[in-house]
Amino acid sequence: MGIIAPRGTKDIFPEDTVKWQYLENLTKKIFSSYNYKEIRTPIFEETALFQRGIGETTDIVEKEMYTFEDKGGRSITLRPEGTASVVRAFLENKIYGQAQPTKYFYIGSMFRYERPQAGRYREFHQLGAEVLGADNPAIDAEIISLGIHLLEELGLKDLELHLNSVGCPKCRKVYREKLMEYFKPYLEDLCSDCQDRYERNPLRILDCKADRDKEFMSTAPKIYEELCEECETHFANVKKHLDLLGIDYILDANLVRGLDYYTKTAFEVIYKGLGAQDTIFGGGRYDGLAQEVGGKDIPGIGFAMGMERILLTIEEQGIELPIDDSIDLFITTIGERAEEEAFKYLAKLRKADLKVEMDYLGRSVKSQMKTADRNNANYSIILGEDELDKGVATIRNMKSGEQVEIKLENLVEEMTKRID
Ligand code: HAM
């Protein structure tokens, strides 16, 4: 075989692209009803942005970044996620000088050097939303409800919202010590990764796949029981606002997320039917990220969804998206003169916003009819010498079989009437 696509990447062909487009269009529609506007940031950034933003001790920064030196000797990284870039763009362009909050959404490719498996790729796509400049708990509930709204509108079922508060640096410091104290007698029982995490990032022990079912995990101190007063009040208000919207959640003290920038609210929406990679979206508050990246104290919250995982869930749950990939008319021709006439009609019909196609390969009438079927044509006409001489043609409704003779000069008008 010749050259093949890099491991962990995928080509998307038209029969699937229509699903992606459907998802993207629905996202734009729903997100705009919550007044989120689209932002597009570069696909690569200065490496330091992610090192500082996501955190030096995270798996993403330690193992998974596509980092290279460009020809100018700069260290560049393909974005592994969107939040750090959005915050950088917000700060760099002084958007904080405008009326706040600022609500953005984005759709695009992200890159992580992970071991590919079902639902996990090296180039994957996220759609995400971020709110900057507001720390009101109502915004936390809004962002969660926005994500769930989109998934429900797609028809997804059996979703679980897991909710936690990871506190602020103040209460996390106290909690961290408490946690280290708790795990100390079990150090030997932890997996080797977690023994390593013990000093550097003990909270990550809580969501370790290898250790999470061990007995001592269930009695570990819960962060949401150790919050400072401010974080506790905030968390209570987030829960109150979710209740106001009738959104159910599962309190999950082991939800710590894989990125270091989170403060207070953290959440994930899970569909268990997906197997090992079952998180459809994750997010939370990141009130310290702007400070880390640009020295400004600006609160933020957001989420990102794996688009491949949404589409996998749609497939898994047998949901038929209302996608129409039909064409309006297929013109079958007999002979060279008909082909030339049809070619002119095609141009006129397309300019009238109709979706039309014909055969260019000089095939038999029978195989042209098959092509019309393959293209999901709603109507077809046959043009031959007879039709051209008489100036008439028969429009056939491919579904009902109904046929109507029309004057050829009225073809555009007649077709427009049928499609509207
Ligand atoms: P994340 O949890 O790293 O968060 O990723 C969010 C979602 O992206 C995951 O729940 C998953 O659906 C999808 N995802 C992640 N890695 C892969 C992969 N290798 N292959 C396929 N899908 C994947 C973030 O990225 C944060 N920026 C979310 C956020 C926004 N937090 C605040 N604002």
Coordinates of C-alpha atoms and ligand atoms in Angstrom, one line a residue:
M1 CA 0.0 0.0 0.0
G2 CA 1.1 3.6 -0.6
I3 CA 1.0 6.3 2.0
I4 CA -1.7 6.0 4.6
A5 CA -3.2 8.5 7.1
P6 CA -1.3 8.9 10.4
R7 CA -2.3 6.7 13.3
G8 CA -5.1 8.1 15.3
T9 CA -6.5 10.3 12.4
K10 CA -9.5 9.7 10.2
D11 CA -10.9 10.8 6.8
I12 CA -14.5 11.8 6.9
F13 CA -16.5 11.0 3.8
P14 CA -19.7 12.7 2.6
E15 CA -22.1 10.1 4.0
D16 CA -20.6 11.0 7.4
T17 CA -19.9 14.6 6.7
V18 CA -23.6 15.3 6.6
K19 CA -23.8 14.1 10.2
W20 CA -21.0 16.4 11.3
Q21 CA -22.7 19.3 9.5
Y22 CA -25.9 18.6 11.2
L23 CA -24.2 18.6 14.6
E24 CA -22.4 21.8 13.8
N25 CA -25.5 23.6 12.5
L26 CA -27.5 22.5 15.6
T27 CA -24.7 23.7 17.8
K28 CA -24.7 27.1 16.2
K29 CA -28.4 27.4 16.5
I30 CA -28.7 26.4 20.1
F31 CA -25.6 28.2 21.3
S32 CA -26.8 31.4 19.7
S33 CA -30.0 31.2 21.6
Y34 CA -27.9 31.3 24.8
N35 CA -26.0 34.3 23.2
Y36 CA -22.7 32.5 22.7
K37 CA -20.7 33.8 19.7
E38 CA -18.2 31.9 17.7
I39 CA -14.4 32.4 18.2
R40 CA -11.7 30.9 16.0
T41 CA -8.2 30.7 17.4
P42 CA -5.0 29.4 15.8
I43 CA -4.5 25.6 15.6
F44 CA -1.0 26.0 16.9
E45 CA 0.3 28.2 19.8
E46 CA 3.4 28.9 21.6
T47 CA 4.2 25.8 23.7
A48 CA 4.4 27.9 27.0
L49 CA 0.7 28.7 26.8
F50 CA -0.3 25.0 27.3
Q51 CA 2.6 24.3 29.8
R52 CA 1.5 27.2 32.0
G53 CA -2.3 26.9 31.3
I54 CA -2.9 23.2 31.4
G55 CA -0.2 22.5 34.0
E56 CA 3.3 21.0 33.9
T57 CA 2.3 17.8 35.7
T58 CA -0.7 16.8 33.6
D59 CA -0.6 13.9 31.2
I60 CA -1.4 16.2 28.4
V61 CA 1.7 18.4 28.9
E62 CA 4.0 15.6 30.0
K63 CA 3.2 13.0 27.4
E64 CA 0.6 14.0 24.8
M65 CA 1.5 17.3 23.1
Y66 CA 2.5 17.6 19.4
T67 CA 5.4 20.0 20.0
F68 CA 8.0 21.0 17.5
E69 CA 10.4 23.7 16.7
D70 CA 9.5 25.9 13.7
K71 CA 12.1 27.2 11.2
G72 CA 12.5 30.3 13.4
G73 CA 13.5 28.2 16.4
R74 CA 10.2 28.8 18.3
S75 CA 8.7 26.0 20.3
I76 CA 5.2 25.5 18.8
T77 CA 2.4 23.1 19.9
L78 CA -0.6 21.9 18.0
R79 CA -3.5 22.8 20.4
P80 CA -4.5 19.9 22.6
E81 CA -7.6 21.8 23.8
G82 CA -9.3 25.1 23.2
T83 CA -9.6 26.9 26.6
A84 CA -6.1 28.2 27.0
S85 CA -6.2 29.6 23.5
V86 CA -9.5 31.3 24.1
V87 CA -8.2 32.9 27.3
R88 CA -5.0 34.0 25.5
A89 CA -7.0 35.6 22.7
F90 CA -9.3 37.3 25.2
L91 CA -6.3 38.8 27.1
E92 CA -4.2 39.6 24.1
N93 CA -7.0 41.6 22.5
K94 CA -8.1 43.2 25.7
I95 CA -11.6 42.0 25.4
Y96 CA -11.9 42.5 29.1
G97 CA -12.2 46.2 28.4
Q98 CA -15.6 45.6 26.9
A99 CA -18.9 44.9 28.8
Q100 CA -18.7 41.5 30.5
P101 CA -19.3 38.6 30.5
T102 CA -18.0 37.4 27.2
K103 CA -19.5 34.2 25.8
Y104 CA -17.7 32.3 23.2
F105 CA -18.1 28.9 21.5
Y106 CA -15.7 27.1 19.1
I107 CA -15.6 24.0 16.9
G108 CA -12.4 22.5 15.7
S109 CA -9.6 19.9 15.7
M110 CA -7.5 19.2 18.7
F111 CA -4.4 17.1 18.9
R112 CA -3.2 14.7 21.6
Y113 CA -0.6 12.0 21.3
E114 CA -2.6 9.3 23.0
R115 CA -3.0 5.6 22.4
P116 CA -5.8 5.4 19.9
Q117 CA -8.9 3.3 20.7
A118 CA -12.6 3.5 20.3
G119 CA -13.6 7.1 21.1
R120 CA -9.9 8.2 21.4
Y121 CA -7.9 9.7 18.5
R122 CA -4.8 11.7 18.0
E123 CA -6.7 14.3 15.9
F124 CA -10.1 14.7 17.3
H125 CA -12.8 17.4 17.2
Q126 CA -14.2 19.4 20.1
L127 CA -17.1 21.8 20.3
G128 CA -16.8 24.0 23.3
A129 CA -18.2 27.0 25.1
E130 CA -16.4 29.4 27.4
V131 CA -17.7 32.3 29.5
L132 CA -15.2 34.9 30.7
G133 CA -15.7 37.7 33.2
A134 CA -18.4 36.2 35.4
D135 CA -18.1 34.2 38.6
N136 CA -21.8 34.0 39.3
P137 CA -22.9 30.4 40.0
A138 CA -25.9 30.9 37.7
I139 CA -23.4 30.9 34.8
D140 CA -22.0 27.6 35.9
A141 CA -25.6 26.2 35.7
E142 CA -26.1 27.9 32.4
I143 CA -23.0 26.4 30.8
I144 CA -23.9 22.9 32.0
S145 CA -27.5 23.2 30.8
L146 CA -26.3 24.5 27.5
G147 CA -24.3 21.3 26.9
I148 CA -27.1 19.0 28.0
H149 CA -29.6 21.0 25.9
L150 CA -27.6 20.2 22.8
L151 CA -27.3 16.5 23.6
E152 CA -31.0 16.2 24.4
E153 CA -31.9 18.0 21.2
L154 CA -29.9 15.4 19.3
G155 CA -32.0 12.8 21.0
L156 CA -29.3 11.3 23.3
K157 CA -30.6 9.4 26.3
D158 CA -29.2 7.8 29.5
L159 CA -26.7 10.6 30.2
E160 CA -25.2 11.1 33.6
L161 CA -24.1 14.5 34.9
H162 CA -21.3 14.1 37.4
L163 CA -20.6 17.2 39.6
N164 CA -17.9 18.2 42.0
S165 CA -16.2 21.3 43.4
V166 CA -12.4 21.2 43.4
G167 CA -12.2 24.3 45.5
C168 CA -9.8 27.2 45.2
P169 CA -6.0 27.2 45.8
K170 CA -6.7 28.1 49.4
C171 CA -9.0 25.2 50.4
R172 CA -7.2 22.8 48.0
K173 CA -3.9 23.3 49.8
V174 CA -5.5 22.1 53.1
Y175 CA -7.3 19.3 51.3
R176 CA -4.2 18.2 49.5
E177 CA -2.4 17.7 52.9
K178 CA -5.4 15.8 54.3
L179 CA -5.4 13.6 51.2
M180 CA -1.7 12.9 51.4
E181 CA -2.1 12.0 55.1
Y182 CA -4.9 9.6 54.2
F183 CA -3.1 7.9 51.4
K184 CA 0.2 7.6 53.3
P185 CA -0.5 4.1 54.8
Y186 CA -1.7 2.9 51.3
L187 CA 1.3 4.2 49.3
E188 CA 2.5 0.6 48.6
D189 CA -1.0 -0.4 47.4
L190 CA -1.2 2.4 44.8
C191 CA -0.2 1.8 41.2
S192 CA 3.2 3.1 40.2
D193 CA 1.7 6.2 38.4
C194 CA -0.1 7.1 41.6
Q195 CA 3.0 6.7 43.7
D196 CA 4.5 9.2 41.4
R197 CA 1.4 11.4 41.6
Y198 CA 1.4 11.3 45.5
E199 CA 3.9 14.1 45.8
R200 CA 3.2 16.0 42.6
N201 CA -0.5 15.9 42.1
P202 CA -2.2 13.8 44.8
L203 CA -5.8 14.8 43.7
R204 CA -5.3 12.8 40.4
I205 CA -5.0 9.6 42.5
L206 CA -8.8 9.9 43.0
D207 CA -9.6 9.4 39.3
C208 CA -7.0 6.8 38.5
K209 CA -8.5 4.0 36.5
A210 CA -6.2 1.4 38.0
D211 CA -6.8 2.4 41.6
R212 CA -10.3 3.8 41.7
D213 CA -12.1 0.6 42.7
K214 CA -9.7 -0.2 45.6
E215 CA -11.5 -0.3 48.9
F216 CA -9.6 2.6 50.5
M217 CA -10.7 4.9 47.7
S218 CA -14.3 5.1 48.9
T219 CA -13.4 6.4 52.3
A220 CA -10.9 9.0 51.1
P221 CA -11.7 12.6 52.3
K222 CA -14.1 14.3 49.9
I223 CA -13.1 17.6 48.6
Y224 CA -16.6 19.0 48.5
E225 CA -16.7 18.4 52.3
E226 CA -13.5 20.4 52.8
L227 CA -14.3 23.6 50.9
C228 CA -13.6 27.1 52.3
E229 CA -16.7 29.2 53.0
E230 CA -16.6 31.0 49.7
C231 CA -16.3 27.8 47.6
E232 CA -18.9 26.1 49.7
T233 CA -21.4 28.9 49.1
H234 CA -20.6 29.0 45.5
F235 CA -21.1 25.2 45.1
A236 CA -24.4 25.4 47.0
N237 CA -25.6 28.0 44.6
V238 CA -24.5 26.1 41.5
K239 CA -26.6 23.1 42.8
K240 CA -29.5 25.4 43.6
H241 CA -29.5 26.8 40.0
L242 CA -29.3 23.3 38.5
D243 CA -32.3 22.4 40.7
L244 CA -34.1 25.5 39.3
L245 CA -33.6 24.1 35.8
G246 CA -34.6 20.6 36.9
I247 CA -31.2 19.1 35.9
D248 CA -30.3 16.0 37.9
Y249 CA -26.7 15.4 38.9
I250 CA -24.5 12.8 40.7
L251 CA -22.2 14.3 43.3
D252 CA -18.8 12.8 42.5
A253 CA -16.0 13.6 44.8
N254 CA -13.5 11.6 42.6
L255 CA -14.1 13.8 39.6
V256 CA -10.9 15.9 39.4
R257 CA -10.4 16.3 35.6
G258 CA -7.2 16.0 33.7
L259 CA -6.3 19.6 33.5
D260 CA -4.8 21.7 36.3
Y261 CA -6.6 25.0 35.7
Y262 CA -9.9 24.0 37.4
T263 CA -11.3 25.8 40.5
K264 CA -14.6 25.4 42.2
T265 CA -17.1 23.7 39.8
A266 CA -16.0 20.7 37.8
F267 CA -18.3 18.4 35.8
E268 CA -18.5 15.7 33.3
V269 CA -21.4 14.2 31.2
I270 CA -21.0 10.5 30.7
Y271 CA -22.7 7.9 28.6
K272 CA -21.7 4.5 30.0
G273 CA -22.6 2.7 26.7
L274 CA -19.4 4.1 25.2
G275 CA -17.1 1.8 27.1
A276 CA -13.7 3.0 28.4
Q277 CA -13.9 6.4 26.8
D278 CA -17.3 7.3 28.1
T279 CA -17.0 11.1 28.8
I280 CA -19.0 13.0 26.2
F281 CA -18.1 16.3 27.7
G282 CA -16.2 17.8 30.5
G283 CA -15.5 21.2 31.9
G284 CA -15.5 23.5 34.9
R285 CA -14.5 26.8 36.3
Y286 CA -11.0 28.1 35.8
D287 CA -10.8 31.4 37.8
G288 CA -7.0 31.3 38.0
L289 CA -6.2 30.6 34.4
A290 CA -6.1 34.2 33.1
Q291 CA -3.8 35.1 35.9
E292 CA -1.5 32.2 35.0
V293 CA -1.5 33.0 31.3
G294 CA -1.6 36.8 31.2
G295 CA -1.4 38.2 34.7
K296 CA -5.1 39.3 34.8
D297 CA -7.6 38.3 37.4
I298 CA -10.6 37.2 35.3
P299 CA -12.9 34.3 36.2
G300 CA -13.9 31.8 33.6
I301 CA -15.9 28.6 33.0
G302 CA -16.6 26.3 30.1
F303 CA -16.8 22.9 28.7
A304 CA -15.7 20.9 25.6
M305 CA -17.4 18.0 24.0
G306 CA -15.7 15.3 21.9
M307 CA -17.6 15.4 18.6
E308 CA -16.6 11.9 17.7
R309 CA -18.0 10.7 21.0
I310 CA -21.3 12.4 20.3
L311 CA -21.6 10.8 16.9
L312 CA -20.6 7.4 18.4
T313 CA -23.4 7.8 21.0
I314 CA -25.9 8.7 18.2
E315 CA -24.9 5.5 16.4
E316 CA -24.9 3.4 19.6
Q317 CA -28.4 4.6 20.5
G318 CA -29.7 4.0 17.0
I319 CA -30.7 7.7 16.6
E320 CA -31.7 8.7 13.0
L321 CA -30.7 12.3 12.4
P322 CA -33.1 14.2 10.2
I323 CA -30.6 14.6 7.4
D324 CA -31.8 15.3 3.8
D325 CA -29.1 14.5 1.3
S326 CA -31.5 14.2 -1.6
I327 CA -31.2 16.2 -4.9
D328 CA -34.2 17.9 -6.5
L329 CA -33.9 16.7 -10.0
F330 CA -31.9 14.3 -12.1
I331 CA -31.9 14.8 -15.9
T332 CA -31.5 11.6 -18.0
T333 CA -30.5 12.3 -21.6
I334 CA -30.6 10.3 -24.8
G335 CA -28.2 11.5 -27.5
E336 CA -25.7 14.3 -27.9
R337 CA -28.2 17.1 -28.6
A338 CA -30.2 16.3 -25.5
E339 CA -27.0 16.2 -23.4
E340 CA -26.1 19.7 -24.6
E341 CA -29.6 21.0 -23.9
A342 CA -29.6 19.4 -20.5
F343 CA -26.3 20.9 -19.7
K344 CA -27.8 24.4 -20.3
Y345 CA -30.9 23.6 -18.2
L346 CA -28.6 22.3 -15.4
A347 CA -27.0 25.7 -15.1
K348 CA -30.3 27.6 -15.1
L349 CA -31.8 25.3 -12.4
R350 CA -28.7 25.6 -10.2
K351 CA -28.9 29.3 -10.4
A352 CA -32.5 29.0 -9.2
D353 CA -31.1 27.3 -6.1
L354 CA -32.2 23.8 -7.1
K355 CA -30.0 20.8 -6.5
V356 CA -29.7 19.1 -9.8
E357 CA -27.4 16.5 -11.5
M358 CA -27.1 14.7 -14.9
D359 CA -24.9 12.0 -16.3
Y360 CA -21.7 13.0 -18.1
L361 CA -20.5 9.5 -19.0
G362 CA -22.9 8.7 -21.9
R363 CA -24.4 5.8 -20.1
S364 CA -27.6 3.9 -21.0
V365 CA -31.0 5.2 -19.9
K366 CA -31.2 2.3 -17.5
S367 CA -27.9 3.1 -15.7
Q368 CA -28.7 6.8 -15.7
M369 CA -31.9 6.0 -13.9
K370 CA -29.9 4.0 -11.4
T371 CA -27.7 7.0 -10.9
A372 CA -30.8 9.1 -10.2
D373 CA -31.7 6.7 -7.5
R374 CA -28.3 6.6 -6.0
N375 CA -28.3 10.4 -5.8
N376 CA -31.6 10.3 -4.0
A377 CA -33.3 12.3 -6.7
N378 CA -36.8 13.5 -5.8
Y379 CA -37.8 14.1 -9.4
S380 CA -36.4 13.0 -12.7
I381 CA -36.9 13.9 -16.4
I382 CA -35.9 12.1 -19.6
L383 CA -34.7 14.3 -22.5
G384 CA -34.4 12.8 -25.9
E385 CA -34.9 13.9 -29.5
D386 CA -38.7 13.6 -29.3
E387 CA -38.9 15.8 -26.2
L388 CA -36.7 18.4 -27.7
D389 CA -38.7 18.5 -31.0
K390 CA -42.0 18.9 -29.2
G391 CA -40.6 21.2 -26.5
V392 CA -42.1 19.2 -23.7
A393 CA -40.8 16.7 -21.1
T394 CA -42.3 14.5 -18.4
I395 CA -41.4 15.2 -14.8
R396 CA -41.5 12.1 -12.7
N397 CA -41.9 12.1 -8.9
M398 CA -39.5 9.3 -8.0
K399 CA -41.4 8.5 -4.7
S400 CA -45.0 8.5 -5.8
G401 CA -44.4 7.6 -9.5
E402 CA -46.7 10.4 -10.5
Q403 CA -45.8 11.9 -13.9
V404 CA -46.7 15.3 -15.3
E405 CA -45.9 16.7 -18.8
I406 CA -44.6 20.2 -18.9
K407 CA -43.3 22.6 -21.4
L408 CA -39.5 22.6 -21.4
E409 CA -39.4 26.3 -21.4
N410 CA -41.2 26.3 -18.0
L411 CA -38.8 23.7 -16.5
V412 CA -37.2 26.0 -13.9
E413 CA -40.6 27.5 -12.9
E414 CA -42.3 24.0 -12.7
M415 CA -39.4 22.6 -10.6
T416 CA -39.3 25.6 -8.3
K417 CA -43.0 25.2 -7.6
R418 CA -42.6 21.5 -6.7
I419 CA -39.6 22.0 -4.4
D420 CA -41.0 25.0 -2.4
Ligands
HAM1 P1 -11.1 17.4 28.3 O1 -11.8 16.7 29.3 O2 -9.6 17.2 28.1 O3 -11.3 18.9 28.5 O4 -11.7 17.1 26.8 C1 -13.1 17.4 26.6 C2 -13.7 16.3 25.8 O5 -13.0 16.1 24.6 C3 -13.7 14.9 26.4 O6 -14.7 14.7 27.3 C4 -13.8 14.0 25.2 O7 -15.1 13.9 24.8 C5 -13.0 14.7 24.2 N1 -11.7 14.2 24.0 C6 -10.6 14.5 24.8 N2 -9.5 13.8 24.3 C7 -9.9 13.1 23.2 C8 -9.3 12.2 22.3 N3 -8.0 11.9 22.4 N4 -10.1 11.6 21.3 C9 -11.4 11.9 21.2 N5 -12.0 12.8 22.1 C10 -11.3 13.3 23.1 C11 -10.9 20.0 27.8 O8 -10.4 19.8 26.7 C12 -11.2 21.3 28.4 N6 -10.6 22.3 27.5 C13 -12.7 21.5 28.6 C14 -13.0 22.8 29.1 C15 -13.5 23.9 28.4 N7 -12.9 23.2 30.4 C16 -13.3 24.5 30.5 N8 -13.6 24.9 29.4

